[in-house]
C-alpha cells in the first residue's frame, strides 16, 4: 500500500510548480559567473520548501473529508454514533485538547486524524472498523488518533517536510550551478549564463534528493506511530486494548485510503525495501513495543 499523505503530495506539487515558475523567471539561480550567492539561494529554498508544506497542512482537514467521503457527525443518529462522539470527547479531555470533529466514512477497517490545529482537528473512522472491532478496540484506535493530535504530529511532519524540501531545492541548485559552470563556457573560458545543463541537472537532482528525503520523512512518520500507540495506552490506562486492536487489524485487510492520504491511517507498514518508504511500522513491531512498556 502506498504511503504518501495528503499534505506531502500537495506540498511536493506546490514546491515543484513554484520551483519551475521562479526558475523560468530567473529567480533562485545560485549565482552568476563563478560566484555562488548562497544567502539568496537559501532564502529562495526556504520559501519554496515551506510554502507547499504549510499550504497542504492548512487544507488537510477539508481535503481529508472530500477524499474519503467522510460525514461529520453533527447530530448522532444512532447509539453507535452517540458512543463514538462521547468517547472522542472523553479522550480529548484526558489529552487536554479541544473537541475534534468526529466523522464516519464508508470502507474497510481504518481510521485517521488530521488538522492544522490541536483544538480544531478531525478524527474519522471507517464503517468497517466499527463493524469488525469491539468497542474496547475501537476506543484504543480512537485513543491512538487523539494522541496524534495531542502530540502535534501534523505540525511536526510539516516542519520536517519543509526542512527536507529546503535542502532538496538548495542542494539541487548547487549541483546544477557547478555542472552548468563546466558545460556552459565558451572557448575563452567565459561563462555565458545558465544553460540547459543547469535546468536538467536541477530537475534530476530534485528527483533523486526528493527520493532520499522521502525516506527521512517516512522514518519520522514511523516513530510518531509508536508514540501514538503509547499515547493511546496512556489515555486508556493500559496497553492491552491497543495491543488487541493492532492484533485485530493485523488479521484483516486494512481499508485503503486515497493514495495521497494513506499514511494518515492506522494501517501497517511493509517489509523489505518498501519498509524504507513506509510511514507505518509492521503491526508485530508495534505490539512488541507496547509489551515492552508493561
Short mmCIF file of C-alpha atoms in Angstrom, two decimals:
data_model
loop_
_atom_site.label_atom_id
_atom_site.label_comp_id
_atom_site.label_asym_id
_atom_site.label_seq_id
_atom_site.Cartn_x
_atom_site.Cartn_y
_atom_site.Cartn_z
CA UNK A 1 0.00 0.00 0.00
CA UNK A 2 1.38 3.38 -0.93
CA UNK A 3 2.29 5.65 1.99
CA UNK A 4 2.10 9.26 0.83
CA UNK A 5 -0.04 11.51 2.98
CA UNK A 6 -2.13 14.30 1.56
CA UNK A 7 -0.04 17.20 2.79
CA UNK A 8 3.17 15.61 1.47
CA UNK A 9 1.67 15.13 -2.00
CA UNK A 10 0.22 18.64 -2.07
CA UNK A 11 3.39 20.23 -0.75
CA UNK A 12 5.54 18.48 -3.35
CA UNK A 13 3.23 19.65 -6.12
CA UNK A 14 3.32 23.25 -4.89
CA UNK A 15 7.09 23.08 -4.42
CA UNK A 16 7.69 21.84 -7.96
CA UNK A 17 5.35 24.42 -9.52
CA UNK A 18 6.96 27.26 -7.56
CA UNK A 19 10.41 25.98 -8.38
CA UNK A 20 9.72 25.77 -12.12
CA UNK A 21 7.93 29.12 -12.37
CA UNK A 22 10.53 31.03 -10.35
CA UNK A 23 13.40 29.39 -12.22
CA UNK A 24 11.87 30.38 -15.57
CA UNK A 25 11.66 33.94 -14.25
CA UNK A 26 15.33 33.79 -13.33
CA UNK A 27 14.64 33.80 -9.59
CA UNK A 28 16.50 31.38 -7.37
CA UNK A 29 19.58 30.92 -9.51
CA UNK A 30 22.58 30.21 -7.27
CA UNK A 31 24.71 32.97 -8.77
CA UNK A 32 26.31 34.37 -11.88
CA UNK A 33 29.70 33.64 -13.35
CA UNK A 34 31.79 31.70 -10.87
CA UNK A 35 30.20 33.31 -7.81
CA UNK A 36 27.77 31.47 -5.55
CA UNK A 37 25.15 33.63 -3.83
CA UNK A 38 24.34 31.24 -1.01
CA UNK A 39 22.30 33.69 1.07
CA UNK A 40 19.75 34.48 -1.61
CA UNK A 41 19.64 30.85 -2.72
CA UNK A 42 18.94 29.68 0.83
CA UNK A 43 16.14 32.24 1.20
CA UNK A 44 14.64 31.09 -2.09
CA UNK A 45 14.90 27.44 -0.99
CA UNK A 46 13.18 28.16 2.33
CA UNK A 47 10.26 29.88 0.59
CA UNK A 48 9.81 27.09 -1.93
CA UNK A 49 10.42 24.35 0.64
CA UNK A 50 7.96 25.51 3.27
CA UNK A 51 5.19 27.04 1.13
CA UNK A 52 3.86 23.71 -0.08
CA UNK A 53 4.18 22.05 3.33
CA UNK A 54 2.30 24.82 5.13
CA UNK A 55 -0.36 25.11 2.44
CA UNK A 56 -1.05 21.38 2.49
CA UNK A 57 -1.28 21.45 6.30
CA UNK A 58 -3.87 24.22 6.23
CA UNK A 59 -6.10 22.40 3.74
CA UNK A 60 -5.59 18.92 5.23
CA UNK A 61 -8.93 18.71 7.02
CA UNK A 62 -11.27 19.73 4.17
CA UNK A 63 -9.24 17.63 1.73
CA UNK A 64 -9.49 14.60 4.02
CA UNK A 65 -13.27 14.92 4.20
CA UNK A 66 -13.55 15.28 0.45
CA UNK A 67 -11.14 12.48 -0.48
CA UNK A 68 -12.68 9.88 1.85
CA UNK A 69 -16.32 10.94 1.67
CA UNK A 70 -16.30 11.36 5.45
CA UNK A 71 -19.55 12.51 7.08
CA UNK A 72 -19.11 14.65 10.18
CA UNK A 73 -21.44 13.62 13.00
CA UNK A 74 -23.22 16.84 13.96
CA UNK A 75 -26.26 15.12 15.42
CA UNK A 76 -25.76 11.41 16.28
CA UNK A 77 -28.40 9.32 14.55
CA UNK A 78 -27.69 6.03 16.34
CA UNK A 79 -26.38 4.68 19.61
CA UNK A 80 -23.09 3.82 17.89
CA UNK A 81 -22.60 7.38 16.67
CA UNK A 82 -23.50 8.76 20.11
CA UNK A 83 -20.98 6.42 21.75
CA UNK A 84 -18.36 7.40 19.17
CA UNK A 85 -18.77 11.14 19.81
CA UNK A 86 -18.82 10.72 23.59
CA UNK A 87 -15.73 8.50 23.53
CA UNK A 88 -13.75 11.00 21.46
CA UNK A 89 -14.88 13.80 23.79
CA UNK A 90 -13.69 11.88 26.84
CA UNK A 91 -10.33 11.06 25.25
CA UNK A 92 -9.86 14.66 24.08
CA UNK A 93 -10.49 15.93 27.62
CA UNK A 94 -7.94 13.49 29.00
CA UNK A 95 -5.43 14.59 26.38
CA UNK A 96 -6.06 18.27 27.09
CA UNK A 97 -7.15 19.24 23.58
CA UNK A 98 -10.30 20.77 22.13
CA UNK A 99 -13.08 18.50 20.92
CA UNK A 100 -12.22 17.31 17.39
CA UNK A 101 -14.81 16.88 14.69
CA UNK A 102 -15.86 13.22 14.56
CA UNK A 103 -16.66 11.63 11.22
CA UNK A 104 -17.51 8.26 9.70
CA UNK A 105 -16.65 7.24 6.17
CA UNK A 106 -17.51 4.11 4.13
CA UNK A 107 -14.82 1.48 3.71
CA UNK A 108 -12.88 -1.40 5.22
CA UNK A 109 -11.19 -1.08 8.65
CA UNK A 110 -9.14 2.08 9.02
CA UNK A 111 -9.11 5.43 10.83
CA UNK A 112 -7.23 8.71 10.68
CA UNK A 113 -6.79 12.10 12.33
CA UNK A 114 -5.78 15.35 10.68
CA UNK A 115 -5.92 19.10 11.03
CA UNK A 116 -3.59 22.07 11.36
CA UNK A 117 -4.54 22.92 14.95
CA UNK A 118 -4.88 20.79 18.08
CA UNK A 119 -8.17 22.37 19.09
CA UNK A 120 -9.92 22.07 15.73
CA UNK A 121 -8.84 18.72 14.34
CA UNK A 122 -10.72 15.82 12.75
CA UNK A 123 -10.96 12.17 13.82
CA UNK A 124 -12.56 9.80 11.33
CA UNK A 125 -13.22 6.06 11.41
CA UNK A 126 -14.45 3.73 8.71
CA UNK A 127 -17.68 1.79 8.85
CA UNK A 128 -15.62 -1.38 8.50
CA UNK A 129 -13.66 -0.55 11.65
CA UNK A 130 -16.84 -0.02 13.67
CA UNK A 131 -18.35 -3.27 12.38
CA UNK A 132 -15.30 -5.54 12.80
CA UNK A 133 -13.90 -4.47 16.17
CA UNK A 134 -15.15 -4.48 19.74
CA UNK A 135 -15.82 -1.16 21.46
CA UNK A 136 -12.69 -1.54 23.58
CA UNK A 137 -10.62 -1.99 20.42
CA UNK A 138 -12.31 0.94 18.67
CA UNK A 139 -11.68 3.07 21.76
CA UNK A 140 -7.99 2.17 21.59
CA UNK A 141 -7.85 3.21 17.92
CA UNK A 142 -9.59 6.48 18.79
CA UNK A 143 -7.05 7.00 21.57
CA UNK A 144 -4.28 6.49 19.01
CA UNK A 145 -5.76 9.18 16.74
CA UNK A 146 -6.36 11.61 19.61
CA UNK A 147 -2.74 11.06 20.68
CA UNK A 148 -1.62 12.07 17.18
CA UNK A 149 -3.48 15.34 17.63
CA UNK A 150 -2.21 15.93 21.16
CA UNK A 151 1.37 15.22 20.03
CA UNK A 152 1.07 17.82 17.26
CA UNK A 153 2.12 15.25 14.68
CA UNK A 154 0.73 17.09 11.66
CA UNK A 155 2.71 20.22 12.53
CA UNK A 156 5.83 18.17 13.25
CA UNK A 157 5.56 16.39 9.92
CA UNK A 158 5.04 19.73 8.16
CA UNK A 159 8.24 21.13 9.70
CA UNK A 160 10.20 18.00 8.78
CA UNK A 161 8.85 18.06 5.25
CA UNK A 162 9.62 21.77 4.93
CA UNK A 163 13.21 21.29 6.09
CA UNK A 164 13.83 18.36 3.75
CA UNK A 165 12.21 20.28 0.87
CA UNK A 166 14.53 23.21 1.56
CA UNK A 167 17.63 21.02 1.37
CA UNK A 168 16.37 19.34 -1.81
CA UNK A 169 15.85 22.69 -3.55
CA UNK A 170 19.10 24.16 -2.20
CA UNK A 171 21.40 21.23 -2.96
CA UNK A 172 19.87 20.59 -6.40
CA UNK A 173 20.70 24.14 -7.48
CA UNK A 174 24.20 24.00 -6.05
CA UNK A 175 24.92 20.87 -8.08
CA UNK A 176 23.24 22.43 -11.10
CA UNK A 177 25.42 25.52 -10.77
CA UNK A 178 28.69 23.56 -10.84
CA UNK A 179 27.57 21.27 -13.67
CA UNK A 180 26.43 24.27 -15.70
CA UNK A 181 29.71 26.05 -15.00
CA UNK A 182 31.61 23.14 -16.51
CA UNK A 183 29.37 22.74 -19.55
CA UNK A 184 28.40 26.31 -20.35
CA UNK A 185 31.66 28.07 -21.15
CA UNK A 186 32.95 29.25 -24.50
CA UNK A 187 36.42 28.57 -25.78
CA UNK A 188 37.78 31.62 -23.90
CA UNK A 189 36.54 30.22 -20.61
CA UNK A 190 33.91 32.92 -20.25
CA UNK A 191 30.59 31.77 -18.79
CA UNK A 192 27.61 32.63 -21.00
CA UNK A 193 24.87 32.25 -18.38
CA UNK A 194 22.60 29.42 -17.24
CA UNK A 195 22.01 26.83 -19.89
CA UNK A 196 20.13 23.60 -20.45
CA UNK A 197 22.69 21.76 -18.30
CA UNK A 198 21.56 23.72 -15.26
CA UNK A 199 17.85 23.02 -15.79
CA UNK A 200 18.32 19.32 -16.49
CA UNK A 201 20.70 18.83 -13.55
CA UNK A 202 18.36 20.62 -11.14
CA UNK A 203 15.41 18.52 -12.32
CA UNK A 204 17.29 15.22 -11.95
CA UNK A 205 18.77 16.20 -8.59
CA UNK A 206 15.37 17.23 -7.21
CA UNK A 207 14.03 13.79 -8.12
CA UNK A 208 16.99 11.94 -6.57
CA UNK A 209 17.27 14.13 -3.46
CA UNK A 210 13.48 14.10 -3.10
CA UNK A 211 13.55 10.30 -3.04
CA UNK A 212 16.16 10.34 -0.28
CA UNK A 213 14.18 12.98 1.62
CA UNK A 214 11.06 10.81 1.48
CA UNK A 215 12.98 8.07 3.33
CA UNK A 216 13.76 10.54 6.11
CA UNK A 217 10.15 11.73 6.31
CA UNK A 218 8.89 8.13 6.37
CA UNK A 219 11.25 7.29 9.25
CA UNK A 220 9.89 10.16 11.33
CA UNK A 221 6.36 9.05 10.48
CA UNK A 222 7.07 5.54 11.78
CA UNK A 223 8.34 6.98 15.06
CA UNK A 224 5.16 9.00 15.51
CA UNK A 225 3.12 5.81 15.15
CA UNK A 226 4.96 4.24 18.09
CA UNK A 227 4.35 7.41 20.13
CA UNK A 228 0.65 7.45 19.23
CA UNK A 229 0.29 3.79 20.27
CA UNK A 230 1.91 4.64 23.60
CA UNK A 231 -0.31 7.71 23.85
CA UNK A 232 -3.42 5.58 23.43
CA UNK A 233 -2.24 3.24 26.19
CA UNK A 234 -1.68 6.24 28.47
CA UNK A 235 -5.16 7.66 27.77
CA UNK A 236 -6.80 4.29 28.43
CA UNK A 237 -4.58 3.38 31.39
CA UNK A 238 -3.43 0.11 29.84
CA UNK A 239 -1.53 -1.15 26.79
CA UNK A 240 -3.84 -4.17 26.41
CA UNK A 241 -6.66 -2.54 24.38
CA UNK A 242 -4.20 -1.11 21.86
CA UNK A 243 -2.43 -4.45 21.59
CA UNK A 244 -5.76 -6.16 20.90
CA UNK A 245 -6.71 -3.51 18.35
CA UNK A 246 -3.43 -3.89 16.47
CA UNK A 247 -3.71 -7.69 16.56
CA UNK A 248 -7.23 -7.44 15.16
CA UNK A 249 -6.10 -5.11 12.37
CA UNK A 250 -3.23 -7.47 11.62
CA UNK A 251 -5.77 -10.18 10.86
CA UNK A 252 -7.83 -8.20 8.36
CA UNK A 253 -7.17 -6.37 5.14
CA UNK A 254 -6.89 -2.67 6.08
CA UNK A 255 -9.19 -0.35 4.22
CA UNK A 256 -7.40 1.57 1.51
CA UNK A 257 -7.43 5.32 1.99
CA UNK A 258 -6.96 7.58 -1.03
CA UNK A 259 -3.37 7.24 -2.25
CA UNK A 260 -2.47 10.80 -1.26
CA UNK A 261 -3.77 10.28 2.28
CA UNK A 262 -2.80 6.71 3.08
CA UNK A 263 -0.14 7.46 5.68
CA UNK A 264 -2.64 9.19 7.95
CA UNK A 265 -4.40 5.88 8.53
CA UNK A 266 -3.64 3.27 11.16
CA UNK A 267 -2.73 0.52 8.70
CA UNK A 268 0.51 -1.42 8.87
CA UNK A 269 3.80 -0.99 7.07
CA UNK A 270 5.57 -3.15 4.54
CA UNK A 271 8.63 -5.29 4.70
CA UNK A 272 11.72 -5.48 2.51
CA UNK A 273 12.92 -2.40 0.64
CA UNK A 274 9.42 -0.97 0.84
CA UNK A 275 9.91 -0.58 4.59
CA UNK A 276 12.23 2.37 3.93
CA UNK A 277 9.34 4.30 2.41
CA UNK A 278 6.61 3.01 4.72
CA UNK A 279 5.03 5.54 7.07
CA UNK A 280 3.80 2.80 9.44
CA UNK A 281 5.82 0.10 11.22
CA UNK A 282 4.61 -3.52 10.95
CA UNK A 283 1.90 -4.44 13.45
CA UNK A 284 4.19 -7.01 15.10
CA UNK A 285 6.77 -4.32 15.95
CA UNK A 286 4.09 -2.01 17.34
CA UNK A 287 2.65 -4.74 19.55
CA UNK A 288 6.14 -5.69 20.77
CA UNK A 289 6.84 -2.06 21.65
CA UNK A 290 3.67 -1.91 23.74
CA UNK A 291 4.51 -5.16 25.53
CA UNK A 292 7.95 -3.80 26.37
CA UNK A 293 6.50 -0.96 28.47
CA UNK A 294 4.30 -3.19 30.62
#
